[in-house]
JSON list of C-alpha atoms in Angstrom, two decimals:
[
{"chain": "A", "resi": 1, "resn": "UNK", "atom": "CA", "xyz": [-44.59, -27.01, -18.42]},
{"chain": "A", "resi": 2, "resn": "UNK", "atom": "CA", "xyz": [-45.93, -25.06, -15.46]},
{"chain": "A", "resi": 3, "resn": "UNK", "atom": "CA", "xyz": [-43.69, -27.10, -13.12]},
{"chain": "A", "resi": 4, "resn": "UNK", "atom": "CA", "xyz": [-40.68, -26.47, -15.32]},
{"chain": "A", "resi": 5, "resn": "UNK", "atom": "CA", "xyz": [-41.28, -22.68, -15.10]},
{"chain": "A", "resi": 6, "resn": "UNK", "atom": "CA", "xyz": [-41.56, -22.90, -11.33]},
{"chain": "A", "resi": 7, "resn": "UNK", "atom": "CA", "xyz": [-38.28, -24.82, -11.11]},
{"chain": "A", "resi": 8, "resn": "UNK", "atom": "CA", "xyz": [-36.57, -22.31, -13.41]},
{"chain": "A", "resi": 9, "resn": "UNK", "atom": "CA", "xyz": [-37.86, -19.38, -11.36]},
{"chain": "A", "resi": 10, "resn": "UNK", "atom": "CA", "xyz": [-36.73, -21.05, -8.13]},
{"chain": "A", "resi": 11, "resn": "UNK", "atom": "CA", "xyz": [-33.29, -21.74, -9.62]},
{"chain": "A", "resi": 12, "resn": "UNK", "atom": "CA", "xyz": [-32.92, -18.10, -10.74]},
{"chain": "A", "resi": 13, "resn": "UNK", "atom": "CA", "xyz": [-33.90, -16.86, -7.26]},
{"chain": "A", "resi": 14, "resn": "UNK", "atom": "CA", "xyz": [-31.35, -19.17, -5.65]},
{"chain": "A", "resi": 15, "resn": "UNK", "atom": "CA", "xyz": [-28.60, -17.99, -8.00]},
{"chain": "A", "resi": 16, "resn": "UNK", "atom": "CA", "xyz": [-29.42, -14.34, -7.33]},
{"chain": "A", "resi": 17, "resn": "UNK", "atom": "CA", "xyz": [-29.42, -14.82, -3.57]},
{"chain": "A", "resi": 18, "resn": "UNK", "atom": "CA", "xyz": [-26.08, -16.66, -3.77]},
{"chain": "A", "resi": 19, "resn": "UNK", "atom": "CA", "xyz": [-24.60, -13.77, -5.74]},
{"chain": "A", "resi": 20, "resn": "UNK", "atom": "CA", "xyz": [-25.98, -11.23, -3.29]},
{"chain": "A", "resi": 21, "resn": "UNK", "atom": "CA", "xyz": [-24.62, -13.07, -0.27]},
{"chain": "A", "resi": 22, "resn": "UNK", "atom": "CA", "xyz": [-21.11, -13.31, -1.72]},
{"chain": "A", "resi": 23, "resn": "UNK", "atom": "CA", "xyz": [-20.50, -9.54, -1.63]},
{"chain": "A", "resi": 24, "resn": "UNK", "atom": "CA", "xyz": [-17.24, -8.90, 0.18]},
{"chain": "A", "resi": 25, "resn": "UNK", "atom": "CA", "xyz": [-17.33, -6.20, 2.86]},
{"chain": "A", "resi": 26, "resn": "UNK", "atom": "CA", "xyz": [-14.80, -3.37, 2.52]},
{"chain": "A", "resi": 27, "resn": "UNK", "atom": "CA", "xyz": [-11.39, -3.76, 4.16]},
{"chain": "A", "resi": 28, "resn": "UNK", "atom": "CA", "xyz": [-11.00, -1.56, 7.24]},
{"chain": "A", "resi": 29, "resn": "UNK", "atom": "CA", "xyz": [-7.68, -0.07, 8.38]},
{"chain": "A", "resi": 30, "resn": "UNK", "atom": "CA", "xyz": [-6.28, 1.58, 11.52]},
{"chain": "A", "resi": 31, "resn": "UNK", "atom": "CA", "xyz": [-3.10, 3.61, 11.77]},
{"chain": "A", "resi": 32, "resn": "UNK", "atom": "CA", "xyz": [-0.45, 1.53, 13.57]},
{"chain": "A", "resi": 33, "resn": "UNK", "atom": "CA", "xyz": [-0.11, 2.49, 17.22]},
{"chain": "A", "resi": 34, "resn": "UNK", "atom": "CA", "xyz": [3.08, 3.07, 19.14]},
{"chain": "A", "resi": 35, "resn": "UNK", "atom": "CA", "xyz": [3.55, 2.28, 22.84]},
{"chain": "A", "resi": 36, "resn": "UNK", "atom": "CA", "xyz": [2.44, 5.16, 25.03]},
{"chain": "A", "resi": 37, "resn": "UNK", "atom": "CA", "xyz": [5.12, 7.06, 26.92]},
{"chain": "A", "resi": 38, "resn": "UNK", "atom": "CA", "xyz": [4.87, 7.19, 30.69]},
{"chain": "A", "resi": 39, "resn": "UNK", "atom": "CA", "xyz": [3.51, 10.35, 32.28]},
{"chain": "A", "resi": 40, "resn": "UNK", "atom": "CA", "xyz": [6.12, 12.55, 33.98]},
{"chain": "A", "resi": 41, "resn": "UNK", "atom": "CA", "xyz": [5.92, 12.83, 37.76]},
{"chain": "A", "resi": 42, "resn": "UNK", "atom": "CA", "xyz": [6.54, 16.59, 37.95]},
{"chain": "A", "resi": 43, "resn": "UNK", "atom": "CA", "xyz": [5.51, 17.95, 34.54]},
{"chain": "A", "resi": 44, "resn": "UNK", "atom": "CA", "xyz": [6.95, 21.28, 33.43]},
{"chain": "A", "resi": 45, "resn": "UNK", "atom": "CA", "xyz": [3.61, 22.15, 31.87]},
{"chain": "A", "resi": 46, "resn": "UNK", "atom": "CA", "xyz": [0.44, 20.90, 30.21]},
{"chain": "A", "resi": 47, "resn": "UNK", "atom": "CA", "xyz": [-0.23, 20.73, 26.50]},
{"chain": "A", "resi": 48, "resn": "UNK", "atom": "CA", "xyz": [-3.82, 20.18, 25.44]},
{"chain": "A", "resi": 49, "resn": "UNK", "atom": "CA", "xyz": [-4.15, 18.64, 21.98]},
{"chain": "A", "resi": 50, "resn": "UNK", "atom": "CA", "xyz": [-7.36, 19.59, 20.18]},
{"chain": "A", "resi": 51, "resn": "UNK", "atom": "CA", "xyz": [-8.96, 17.24, 17.73]},
{"chain": "A", "resi": 52, "resn": "UNK", "atom": "CA", "xyz": [-7.53, 18.08, 14.29]},
{"chain": "A", "resi": 53, "resn": "UNK", "atom": "CA", "xyz": [-9.76, 19.78, 11.76]},
{"chain": "A", "resi": 54, "resn": "UNK", "atom": "CA", "xyz": [-9.69, 17.80, 8.54]},
{"chain": "A", "resi": 55, "resn": "UNK", "atom": "CA", "xyz": [-10.11, 19.19, 5.06]},
{"chain": "A", "resi": 56, "resn": "UNK", "atom": "CA", "xyz": [-13.63, 18.27, 3.98]},
{"chain": "A", "resi": 57, "resn": "UNK", "atom": "CA", "xyz": [-12.48, 15.72, 1.41]},
{"chain": "A", "resi": 58, "resn": "UNK", "atom": "CA", "xyz": [-10.56, 13.82, 4.13]},
{"chain": "A", "resi": 59, "resn": "UNK", "atom": "CA", "xyz": [-13.52, 13.58, 6.49]},
{"chain": "A", "resi": 60, "resn": "UNK", "atom": "CA", "xyz": [-14.83, 10.42, 4.81]},
{"chain": "A", "resi": 61, "resn": "UNK", "atom": "CA", "xyz": [-14.72, 6.68, 5.49]},
{"chain": "A", "resi": 62, "resn": "UNK", "atom": "CA", "xyz": [-12.62, 5.81, 2.44]},
{"chain": "A", "resi": 63, "resn": "UNK", "atom": "CA", "xyz": [-8.85, 6.18, 2.33]},
{"chain": "A", "resi": 64, "resn": "UNK", "atom": "CA", "xyz": [-8.08, 9.04, -0.07]},
{"chain": "A", "resi": 65, "resn": "UNK", "atom": "CA", "xyz": [-5.82, 8.56, -3.07]},
{"chain": "A", "resi": 66, "resn": "UNK", "atom": "CA", "xyz": [-4.69, 11.43, -5.31]},
{"chain": "A", "resi": 67, "resn": "UNK", "atom": "CA", "xyz": [-4.82, 10.02, -8.84]},
{"chain": "A", "resi": 68, "resn": "UNK", "atom": "CA", "xyz": [-3.13, 12.95, -10.62]},
{"chain": "A", "resi": 69, "resn": "UNK", "atom": "CA", "xyz": [-2.49, 16.64, -9.97]},
{"chain": "A", "resi": 70, "resn": "UNK", "atom": "CA", "xyz": [-6.22, 17.46, -9.62]},
{"chain": "A", "resi": 71, "resn": "UNK", "atom": "CA", "xyz": [-8.18, 14.21, -9.09]},
{"chain": "A", "resi": 72, "resn": "UNK", "atom": "CA", "xyz": [-8.91, 12.73, -5.66]},
{"chain": "A", "resi": 73, "resn": "UNK", "atom": "CA", "xyz": [-10.65, 9.44, -4.98]},
{"chain": "A", "resi": 74, "resn": "UNK", "atom": "CA", "xyz": [-12.00, 8.13, -1.66]},
{"chain": "A", "resi": 75, "resn": "UNK", "atom": "CA", "xyz": [-11.83, 4.32, -1.77]},
{"chain": "A", "resi": 76, "resn": "UNK", "atom": "CA", "xyz": [-15.05, 2.36, -1.37]},
{"chain": "A", "resi": 77, "resn": "UNK", "atom": "CA", "xyz": [-13.45, -0.98, -0.63]},
{"chain": "A", "resi": 78, "resn": "UNK", "atom": "CA", "xyz": [-10.61, 0.29, 1.61]},
{"chain": "A", "resi": 79, "resn": "UNK", "atom": "CA", "xyz": [-11.88, 2.36, 4.51]},
{"chain": "A", "resi": 80, "resn": "UNK", "atom": "CA", "xyz": [-10.81, 3.69, 7.90]},
{"chain": "A", "resi": 81, "resn": "UNK", "atom": "CA", "xyz": [-11.99, 1.46, 10.76]},
{"chain": "A", "resi": 82, "resn": "UNK", "atom": "CA", "xyz": [-12.50, 4.56, 12.90]},
{"chain": "A", "resi": 83, "resn": "UNK", "atom": "CA", "xyz": [-12.86, 8.25, 12.09]},
{"chain": "A", "resi": 84, "resn": "UNK", "atom": "CA", "xyz": [-9.59, 9.60, 10.71]},
{"chain": "A", "resi": 85, "resn": "UNK", "atom": "CA", "xyz": [-9.65, 12.66, 13.00]},
{"chain": "A", "resi": 86, "resn": "UNK", "atom": "CA", "xyz": [-9.78, 10.47, 16.12]},
{"chain": "A", "resi": 87, "resn": "UNK", "atom": "CA", "xyz": [-6.93, 8.29, 14.91]},
{"chain": "A", "resi": 88, "resn": "UNK", "atom": "CA", "xyz": [-4.75, 11.29, 14.07]},
{"chain": "A", "resi": 89, "resn": "UNK", "atom": "CA", "xyz": [-5.44, 12.92, 17.44]},
{"chain": "A", "resi": 90, "resn": "UNK", "atom": "CA", "xyz": [-4.64, 9.75, 19.41]},
{"chain": "A", "resi": 91, "resn": "UNK", "atom": "CA", "xyz": [-1.43, 9.11, 17.45]},
{"chain": "A", "resi": 92, "resn": "UNK", "atom": "CA", "xyz": [-0.34, 12.75, 17.75]},
{"chain": "A", "resi": 93, "resn": "UNK", "atom": "CA", "xyz": [-0.85, 12.71, 21.54]},
{"chain": "A", "resi": 94, "resn": "UNK", "atom": "CA", "xyz": [1.22, 9.52, 21.85]},
{"chain": "A", "resi": 95, "resn": "UNK", "atom": "CA", "xyz": [4.01, 10.92, 19.65]},
{"chain": "A", "resi": 96, "resn": "UNK", "atom": "CA", "xyz": [4.11, 14.24, 21.51]},
{"chain": "A", "resi": 97, "resn": "UNK", "atom": "CA", "xyz": [4.17, 12.47, 24.89]},
{"chain": "A", "resi": 98, "resn": "UNK", "atom": "CA", "xyz": [7.23, 10.57, 23.70]},
{"chain": "A", "resi": 99, "resn": "UNK", "atom": "CA", "xyz": [8.96, 13.58, 22.12]},
{"chain": "A", "resi": 100, "resn": "UNK", "atom": "CA", "xyz": [8.12, 16.01, 24.96]},
{"chain": "A", "resi": 101, "resn": "UNK", "atom": "CA", "xyz": [8.53, 13.86, 28.09]},
{"chain": "A", "resi": 102, "resn": "UNK", "atom": "CA", "xyz": [8.54, 16.83, 30.49]},
{"chain": "A", "resi": 103, "resn": "UNK", "atom": "CA", "xyz": [4.99, 17.82, 29.48]},
{"chain": "A", "resi": 104, "resn": "UNK", "atom": "CA", "xyz": [1.63, 16.41, 30.39]},
{"chain": "A", "resi": 105, "resn": "UNK", "atom": "CA", "xyz": [-0.16, 15.80, 27.07]},
{"chain": "A", "resi": 106, "resn": "UNK", "atom": "CA", "xyz": [-3.95, 15.82, 27.36]},
{"chain": "A", "resi": 107, "resn": "UNK", "atom": "CA", "xyz": [-7.10, 15.72, 25.28]},
{"chain": "A", "resi": 108, "resn": "UNK", "atom": "CA", "xyz": [-9.44, 18.68, 25.08]},
{"chain": "A", "resi": 109, "resn": "UNK", "atom": "CA", "xyz": [-11.62, 18.22, 28.13]},
{"chain": "A", "resi": 110, "resn": "UNK", "atom": "CA", "xyz": [-12.66, 21.26, 30.12]},
{"chain": "A", "resi": 111, "resn": "UNK", "atom": "CA", "xyz": [-10.50, 24.23, 31.06]},
{"chain": "A", "resi": 112, "resn": "UNK", "atom": "CA", "xyz": [-6.94, 23.81, 32.33]},
{"chain": "A", "resi": 113, "resn": "UNK", "atom": "CA", "xyz": [-5.21, 26.73, 34.05]},
{"chain": "A", "resi": 114, "resn": "UNK", "atom": "CA", "xyz": [-1.75, 27.55, 32.67]},
{"chain": "A", "resi": 115, "resn": "UNK", "atom": "CA", "xyz": [-2.11, 25.01, 29.87]},
{"chain": "A", "resi": 116, "resn": "UNK", "atom": "CA", "xyz": [-1.19, 25.63, 26.27]},
{"chain": "A", "resi": 117, "resn": "UNK", "atom": "CA", "xyz": [-3.44, 24.35, 23.48]},
{"chain": "A", "resi": 118, "resn": "UNK", "atom": "CA", "xyz": [-2.27, 22.85, 20.21]},
{"chain": "A", "resi": 119, "resn": "UNK", "atom": "CA", "xyz": [-4.67, 23.14, 17.27]},
{"chain": "A", "resi": 120, "resn": "UNK", "atom": "CA", "xyz": [-4.18, 21.45, 13.92]},
{"chain": "A", "resi": 121, "resn": "UNK", "atom": "CA", "xyz": [-5.67, 21.85, 10.48]},
{"chain": "A", "resi": 122, "resn": "UNK", "atom": "CA", "xyz": [-4.92, 18.87, 8.25]},
{"chain": "A", "resi": 123, "resn": "UNK", "atom": "CA", "xyz": [-4.96, 19.82, 4.56]},
{"chain": "A", "resi": 124, "resn": "UNK", "atom": "CA", "xyz": [-3.53, 16.59, 3.12]},
{"chain": "A", "resi": 125, "resn": "UNK", "atom": "CA", "xyz": [-3.46, 13.01, 4.37]},
{"chain": "A", "resi": 126, "resn": "UNK", "atom": "CA", "xyz": [-3.50, 10.84, 1.29]},
{"chain": "A", "resi": 127, "resn": "UNK", "atom": "CA", "xyz": [-1.60, 8.60, -1.04]},
{"chain": "A", "resi": 128, "resn": "UNK", "atom": "CA", "xyz": [-0.31, 10.22, -4.19]},
{"chain": "A", "resi": 129, "resn": "UNK", "atom": "CA", "xyz": [-0.03, 8.92, -7.75]},
{"chain": "A", "resi": 130, "resn": "UNK", "atom": "CA", "xyz": [3.79, 9.06, -7.62]},
{"chain": "A", "resi": 131, "resn": "UNK", "atom": "CA", "xyz": [3.98, 6.49, -4.80]},
{"chain": "A", "resi": 132, "resn": "UNK", "atom": "CA", "xyz": [4.24, 8.66, -1.69]},
{"chain": "A", "resi": 133, "resn": "UNK", "atom": "CA", "xyz": [2.02, 9.25, 1.33]},
{"chain": "A", "resi": 134, "resn": "UNK", "atom": "CA", "xyz": [1.59, 12.92, 2.23]},
{"chain": "A", "resi": 135, "resn": "UNK", "atom": "CA", "xyz": [0.60, 14.62, 5.49]},
{"chain": "A", "resi": 136, "resn": "UNK", "atom": "CA", "xyz": [0.43, 18.42, 5.60]},
{"chain": "A", "resi": 137, "resn": "UNK", "atom": "CA", "xyz": [-1.35, 21.28, 7.27]},
{"chain": "A", "resi": 138, "resn": "UNK", "atom": "CA", "xyz": [-0.89, 23.95, 9.88]},
{"chain": "A", "resi": 139, "resn": "UNK", "atom": "CA", "xyz": [-0.54, 23.96, 13.66]},
{"chain": "A", "resi": 140, "resn": "UNK", "atom": "CA", "xyz": [-1.20, 26.74, 16.14]},
{"chain": "A", "resi": 141, "resn": "UNK", "atom": "CA", "xyz": [-0.14, 27.05, 19.77]},
{"chain": "A", "resi": 142, "resn": "UNK", "atom": "CA", "xyz": [-2.34, 29.15, 22.06]},
{"chain": "A", "resi": 143, "resn": "UNK", "atom": "CA", "xyz": [-1.99, 30.15, 25.70]},
{"chain": "A", "resi": 144, "resn": "UNK", "atom": "CA", "xyz": [-4.77, 29.67, 28.28]},
{"chain": "A", "resi": 145, "resn": "UNK", "atom": "CA", "xyz": [-6.19, 33.10, 27.36]},
{"chain": "A", "resi": 146, "resn": "UNK", "atom": "CA", "xyz": [-6.55, 31.98, 23.73]},
{"chain": "A", "resi": 147, "resn": "UNK", "atom": "CA", "xyz": [-3.72, 34.21, 22.47]},
{"chain": "A", "resi": 148, "resn": "UNK", "atom": "CA", "xyz": [-1.69, 32.90, 19.56]},
{"chain": "A", "resi": 149, "resn": "UNK", "atom": "CA", "xyz": [1.90, 32.06, 20.54]},
{"chain": "A", "resi": 150, "resn": "UNK", "atom": "CA", "xyz": [3.04, 30.27, 17.39]},
{"chain": "A", "resi": 151, "resn": "UNK", "atom": "CA", "xyz": [1.70, 29.23, 14.02]},
{"chain": "A", "resi": 152, "resn": "UNK", "atom": "CA", "xyz": [3.61, 27.01, 11.57]},
{"chain": "A", "resi": 153, "resn": "UNK", "atom": "CA", "xyz": [2.97, 24.77, 8.60]},
{"chain": "A", "resi": 154, "resn": "UNK", "atom": "CA", "xyz": [3.97, 21.12, 8.53]},
{"chain": "A", "resi": 155, "resn": "UNK", "atom": "CA", "xyz": [4.65, 18.82, 5.61]},
{"chain": "A", "resi": 156, "resn": "UNK", "atom": "CA", "xyz": [5.89, 15.24, 5.52]},
{"chain": "A", "resi": 157, "resn": "UNK", "atom": "CA", "xyz": [5.96, 12.55, 2.87]},
{"chain": "A", "resi": 158, "resn": "UNK", "atom": "CA", "xyz": [6.95, 8.90, 2.91]},
{"chain": "A", "resi": 159, "resn": "UNK", "atom": "CA", "xyz": [7.52, 6.64, -0.12]},
{"chain": "A", "resi": 160, "resn": "UNK", "atom": "CA", "xyz": [5.38, 3.50, -0.18]},
{"chain": "A", "resi": 161, "resn": "UNK", "atom": "CA", "xyz": [7.41, 0.33, 0.40]},
{"chain": "A", "resi": 162, "resn": "UNK", "atom": "CA", "xyz": [5.14, -1.59, -2.00]},
{"chain": "A", "resi": 163, "resn": "UNK", "atom": "CA", "xyz": [1.80, -1.30, -3.77]},
{"chain": "A", "resi": 164, "resn": "UNK", "atom": "CA", "xyz": [-1.49, -1.70, -1.92]},
{"chain": "A", "resi": 165, "resn": "UNK", "atom": "CA", "xyz": [-3.55, -0.10, 0.80]},
{"chain": "A", "resi": 166, "resn": "UNK", "atom": "CA", "xyz": [-1.76, -1.76, 3.77]},
{"chain": "A", "resi": 167, "resn": "UNK", "atom": "CA", "xyz": [1.51, -0.19, 2.56]},
{"chain": "A", "resi": 168, "resn": "UNK", "atom": "CA", "xyz": [-0.28, 3.14, 2.04]},
{"chain": "A", "resi": 169, "resn": "UNK", "atom": "CA", "xyz": [-1.68, 3.13, 5.59]},
{"chain": "A", "resi": 170, "resn": "UNK", "atom": "CA", "xyz": [1.78, 2.36, 7.04]},
{"chain": "A", "resi": 171, "resn": "UNK", "atom": "CA", "xyz": [3.37, 5.12, 4.94]},
{"chain": "A", "resi": 172, "resn": "UNK", "atom": "CA", "xyz": [0.67, 7.60, 6.00]},
{"chain": "A", "resi": 173, "resn": "UNK", "atom": "CA", "xyz": [1.38, 6.66, 9.61]},
{"chain": "A", "resi": 174, "resn": "UNK", "atom": "CA", "xyz": [5.10, 7.31, 9.07]},
{"chain": "A", "resi": 175, "resn": "UNK", "atom": "CA", "xyz": [4.32, 10.70, 7.51]},
{"chain": "A", "resi": 176, "resn": "UNK", "atom": "CA", "xyz": [2.14, 11.59, 10.50]},
{"chain": "A", "resi": 177, "resn": "UNK", "atom": "CA", "xyz": [4.96, 10.53, 12.86]},
{"chain": "A", "resi": 178, "resn": "UNK", "atom": "CA", "xyz": [7.33, 12.86, 10.96]},
{"chain": "A", "resi": 179, "resn": "UNK", "atom": "CA", "xyz": [4.83, 15.72, 11.23]},
{"chain": "A", "resi": 180, "resn": "UNK", "atom": "CA", "xyz": [4.46, 15.13, 14.99]},
{"chain": "A", "resi": 181, "resn": "UNK", "atom": "CA", "xyz": [8.25, 15.13, 15.44]},
{"chain": "A", "resi": 182, "resn": "UNK", "atom": "CA", "xyz": [8.51, 18.40, 13.50]},
{"chain": "A", "resi": 183, "resn": "UNK", "atom": "CA", "xyz": [5.80, 19.99, 15.67]},
{"chain": "A", "resi": 184, "resn": "UNK", "atom": "CA", "xyz": [7.46, 18.72, 18.88]},
{"chain": "A", "resi": 185, "resn": "UNK", "atom": "CA", "xyz": [10.85, 20.09, 17.79]},
{"chain": "A", "resi": 186, "resn": "UNK", "atom": "CA", "xyz": [9.38, 23.52, 17.04]},
{"chain": "A", "resi": 187, "resn": "UNK", "atom": "CA", "xyz": [7.53, 23.59, 20.38]},
{"chain": "A", "resi": 188, "resn": "UNK", "atom": "CA", "xyz": [10.72, 22.53, 22.21]},
{"chain": "A", "resi": 189, "resn": "UNK", "atom": "CA", "xyz": [12.78, 25.23, 20.47]},
{"chain": "A", "resi": 190, "resn": "UNK", "atom": "CA", "xyz": [10.18, 27.89, 21.31]},
{"chain": "A", "resi": 191, "resn": "UNK", "atom": "CA", "xyz": [10.62, 27.46, 25.10]},
{"chain": "A", "resi": 192, "resn": "UNK", "atom": "CA", "xyz": [6.91, 28.08, 25.69]},
{"chain": "A", "resi": 193, "resn": "UNK", "atom": "CA", "xyz": [6.88, 26.17, 28.98]},
{"chain": "A", "resi": 194, "resn": "UNK", "atom": "CA", "xyz": [9.53, 28.14, 30.93]}
]
């Protein structure tokens, strides 16, 4: 009987370890990247893109889904492969370089004389219960003395092509592309680099 108890205990331990080792790691997603535009030879000016400030609920690993008008959920099993702020900054720089080819688009690194700085606050970057991906917030353009030249809101939404997190990530990327194009158009129309 003592041997039978040992065998049963060993079998239970093996079953528990098998269950524990079969836990699936969360899926990790990156925003799709676009080819980088070439740098102009004689740029008309320099635009420094600051890292966007995310609403606190977006500064998490999980992809955020709005379940109804007041409920938000950060996914546990579907996460960003890299910090969302870094991805948004990199994608915004690439989009602005393409949309504003006469400008040198740079990251925030040290002081640049005669450079304008673009700051962003991202209020929404999530899937919504009605099947759309939303990106919204506010951007500010400052001169090298830190004086505010322009301040505008942005809002973009893209319907999901199908259900699932891969479709959500692609739709969020499209919404971010739309927001970047809107920002570029407003900067172009403002003639800040003359």
